[in-house]
XYZ file of C-alpha atoms in Angstrom:
215
model
C 24.394 -15.297 85.346
C 25.819 -11.870 84.844
C 27.444 -13.309 81.674
C 24.193 -14.601 80.433
C 22.512 -11.376 80.968
C 25.071 -9.511 79.184
C 24.826 -11.800 76.215
C 21.085 -11.353 76.262
C 21.430 -7.497 76.428
C 23.871 -7.779 73.457
C 21.468 -9.916 71.567
C 18.591 -7.642 72.284
C 20.539 -4.605 71.184
C 21.697 -6.457 67.997
C 18.079 -7.412 67.279
C 16.909 -3.748 67.692
C 19.700 -2.433 65.531
C 18.642 -5.033 62.949
C 14.918 -3.971 63.190
C 15.698 -0.374 62.662
C 17.982 -1.263 59.801
C 15.074 -3.353 58.356
C 12.552 -0.439 58.799
C 15.158 2.029 57.194
C 15.680 -0.238 54.367
C 12.012 -0.851 53.917
C 11.363 3.121 53.731
C 14.111 3.387 51.228
C 12.821 0.860 49.116
C 9.363 2.580 49.338
C 10.847 5.800 48.442
C 12.632 4.230 45.448
C 9.456 2.402 44.227
C 7.479 5.798 44.572
C 10.270 7.483 42.612
C 10.379 4.861 40.018
C 6.584 5.066 39.627
C 6.610 8.772 39.374
C 9.437 8.399 36.538
C 7.392 5.840 34.458
C 4.383 8.060 34.780
C 6.444 11.042 33.662
C 7.748 9.073 30.769
C 4.428 7.956 29.772
C 3.214 11.489 29.807
C 6.176 12.684 27.784
C 5.562 9.887 25.319
C 1.920 10.824 24.963
C 2.875 14.527 24.541
C 5.429 13.555 22.007
C 2.731 11.608 20.132
C 0.376 14.373 20.091
C 2.883 17.002 19.050
C 3.754 14.517 16.093
C 0.177 14.094 15.163
C -0.289 17.959 15.381
C 2.626 18.253 12.853
C 1.170 16.060 10.324
C -2.470 16.908 10.722
C -4.564 19.431 9.064
C -6.237 21.469 12.300
C -9.611 22.049 10.481
C -10.501 18.658 8.966
C -8.383 16.382 10.915
C -6.981 14.754 7.805
C -3.190 14.620 7.208
C -1.668 17.862 5.905
C 0.138 18.553 2.486
C 3.756 17.998 3.816
C 2.867 14.526 5.048
C 0.839 13.640 2.038
C 3.673 14.250 -0.269
C 6.011 12.200 1.943
C 3.644 9.451 1.785
C 3.224 9.501 -1.873
C 6.945 9.576 -2.296
C 7.295 6.448 -0.377
C 4.200 4.716 -2.042
C 5.688 5.668 -5.595
C 8.927 4.095 -4.509
C 7.372 0.823 -3.379
C 4.975 0.802 -6.557
C 8.092 0.905 -8.805
C 10.330 -1.347 -6.792
C 7.707 -4.245 -6.740
C 5.817 -3.308 -9.810
C 2.538 -2.813 -8.015
C -0.238 -0.572 -8.893
C -0.620 2.981 -7.305
C -3.302 5.697 -7.929
C -3.481 9.120 -6.825
C -6.675 11.424 -6.956
C -6.798 15.277 -6.502
C -10.273 16.287 -5.458
C -11.661 19.789 -5.519
C -14.801 21.296 -4.174
C -16.845 23.071 -6.986
C -17.485 26.826 -6.596
C -16.146 26.850 -2.899
C -15.542 30.584 -3.070
C -19.219 31.145 -3.668
C -20.030 28.928 -0.522
C -18.032 31.100 1.626
C -19.139 34.444 0.021
C -22.906 33.340 0.183
C -23.225 31.283 3.098
C -20.317 32.540 5.502
C -16.898 31.111 6.024
C -18.186 29.163 9.250
C -20.524 27.137 6.629
C -17.475 26.756 4.375
C -15.498 25.218 7.174
C -18.402 22.933 8.171
C -18.511 21.737 4.419
C -14.722 21.118 4.463
C -15.093 18.860 7.707
C -18.052 17.113 6.221
C -16.242 16.119 2.836
C -13.199 14.964 4.857
C -15.339 12.591 6.894
C -17.020 11.262 3.642
C -13.323 10.854 2.271
C -12.320 8.816 5.225
C -15.258 6.686 4.982
C -14.323 5.692 1.518
C -10.750 4.590 2.170
C -9.067 1.405 3.236
C -6.538 1.550 6.083
C -3.585 1.539 3.544
C -4.931 4.618 1.718
C -4.047 8.251 2.808
C -6.425 11.194 2.613
C -4.981 14.595 3.037
C -6.169 18.305 2.869
C -3.829 19.488 -0.001
C -4.626 23.167 0.295
C -7.977 25.211 0.559
C -10.757 23.200 -0.793
C -8.565 20.580 -2.473
C -7.903 17.027 -1.123
C -5.383 14.355 -2.190
C -6.060 10.644 -2.017
C -3.192 8.252 -2.176
C -4.291 4.796 -3.090
C -1.650 1.910 -3.015
C -2.458 -1.305 -4.611
C -5.350 0.402 -6.733
C -5.216 0.338 -10.469
C -7.189 3.001 -12.596
C -10.482 0.982 -12.509
C -10.307 0.711 -8.760
C -9.355 4.407 -8.303
C -12.258 5.602 -10.484
C -14.708 3.462 -8.732
C -13.599 4.969 -5.497
C -13.733 8.613 -6.796
C -17.000 7.984 -8.096
C -18.506 6.777 -4.688
C -16.901 9.773 -3.047
C -18.262 12.174 -5.650
C -21.818 10.840 -5.376
C -21.574 10.703 -1.545
C -20.687 14.522 -1.493
C -23.527 15.217 -3.959
C -26.078 13.055 -2.000
C -25.163 14.503 1.275
C -27.808 16.492 3.328
C -26.275 19.808 2.816
C -29.596 21.515 3.577
C -29.001 20.756 7.205
C -26.504 23.515 6.913
C -28.265 25.977 4.728
C -31.538 25.104 2.772
C -29.921 26.479 -0.364
C -26.621 25.000 0.045
C -25.411 22.653 -2.716
C -21.894 21.049 -2.795
C -20.350 19.035 -5.612
C -16.827 17.536 -6.160
C -14.623 17.260 -9.113
C -11.822 14.866 -9.166
C -8.692 14.158 -11.303
C -6.973 10.685 -11.259
C -3.689 9.288 -12.435
C -2.666 5.762 -12.273
C 0.016 5.708 -14.968
C 2.572 2.946 -14.322
C 5.134 4.662 -16.609
C 5.247 7.852 -14.754
C 8.884 8.846 -14.081
C 8.329 10.243 -10.811
C 5.704 10.966 -7.964
C 5.535 14.591 -8.960
C 4.747 13.769 -12.547
C 2.107 11.345 -11.080
C 0.638 14.186 -9.015
C 0.760 16.592 -11.861
C -0.990 14.472 -14.215
C -3.951 13.992 -11.649
C -3.899 17.849 -11.388
C -4.204 18.183 -15.061
C -7.170 15.816 -15.047
C -8.743 17.766 -12.287
C -8.696 20.841 -14.466
C -10.241 18.930 -17.401
C -12.986 17.834 -14.876
C -13.386 21.598 -14.028
C -13.516 22.567 -17.593
C -15.945 19.712 -18.506
C -18.603 20.966 -16.323
C -17.510 20.023 -12.801
C -18.991 17.441 -10.661
C -17.115 14.599 -12.438
C -14.287 12.401 -12.400
C -11.624 12.432 -15.074
């Protein structure tokens, strides 16, 4: 009987030790799971923050379009693909006519709203593969892969007409805004810089020809 009682007590003590061990193990597992969850949440936040910083580095703050540095990088890549696979590529430089007069006459705040509105109009005309960027001041660049001269002109005309027809009077009763566009779709262009330069020359021709036109 004494031996049986002793063995029973030993078994009870062993069971209690096992119970406490299991409780400690469960607590440790919960702590590890909580730490793992916190680490995953921290990693997700860091990834979101990294993505936000990356976007900020390639976006124009005022318009939300891409910035000049990103546009030139995209144009270089698009030009390389175009020449490698013998595919069409067009680039357009668009400039708001008399923009300094808009700022001087109606205020820089109105000028900023004009830039944002034109950026929205440009986005509305583009396909997912296209790129629109604020190239500087009141100038925008459009990179149009898989687009020949006829397609680029049609898009540029739609954008020009959209800018001209926009209800600018909602910003100021006397406000009128027009856009001049220079295009280049030359498949023989030796470099993306020359392609962009030719579009810039055509933009100057559009300005010299009376503005509010596509050349």
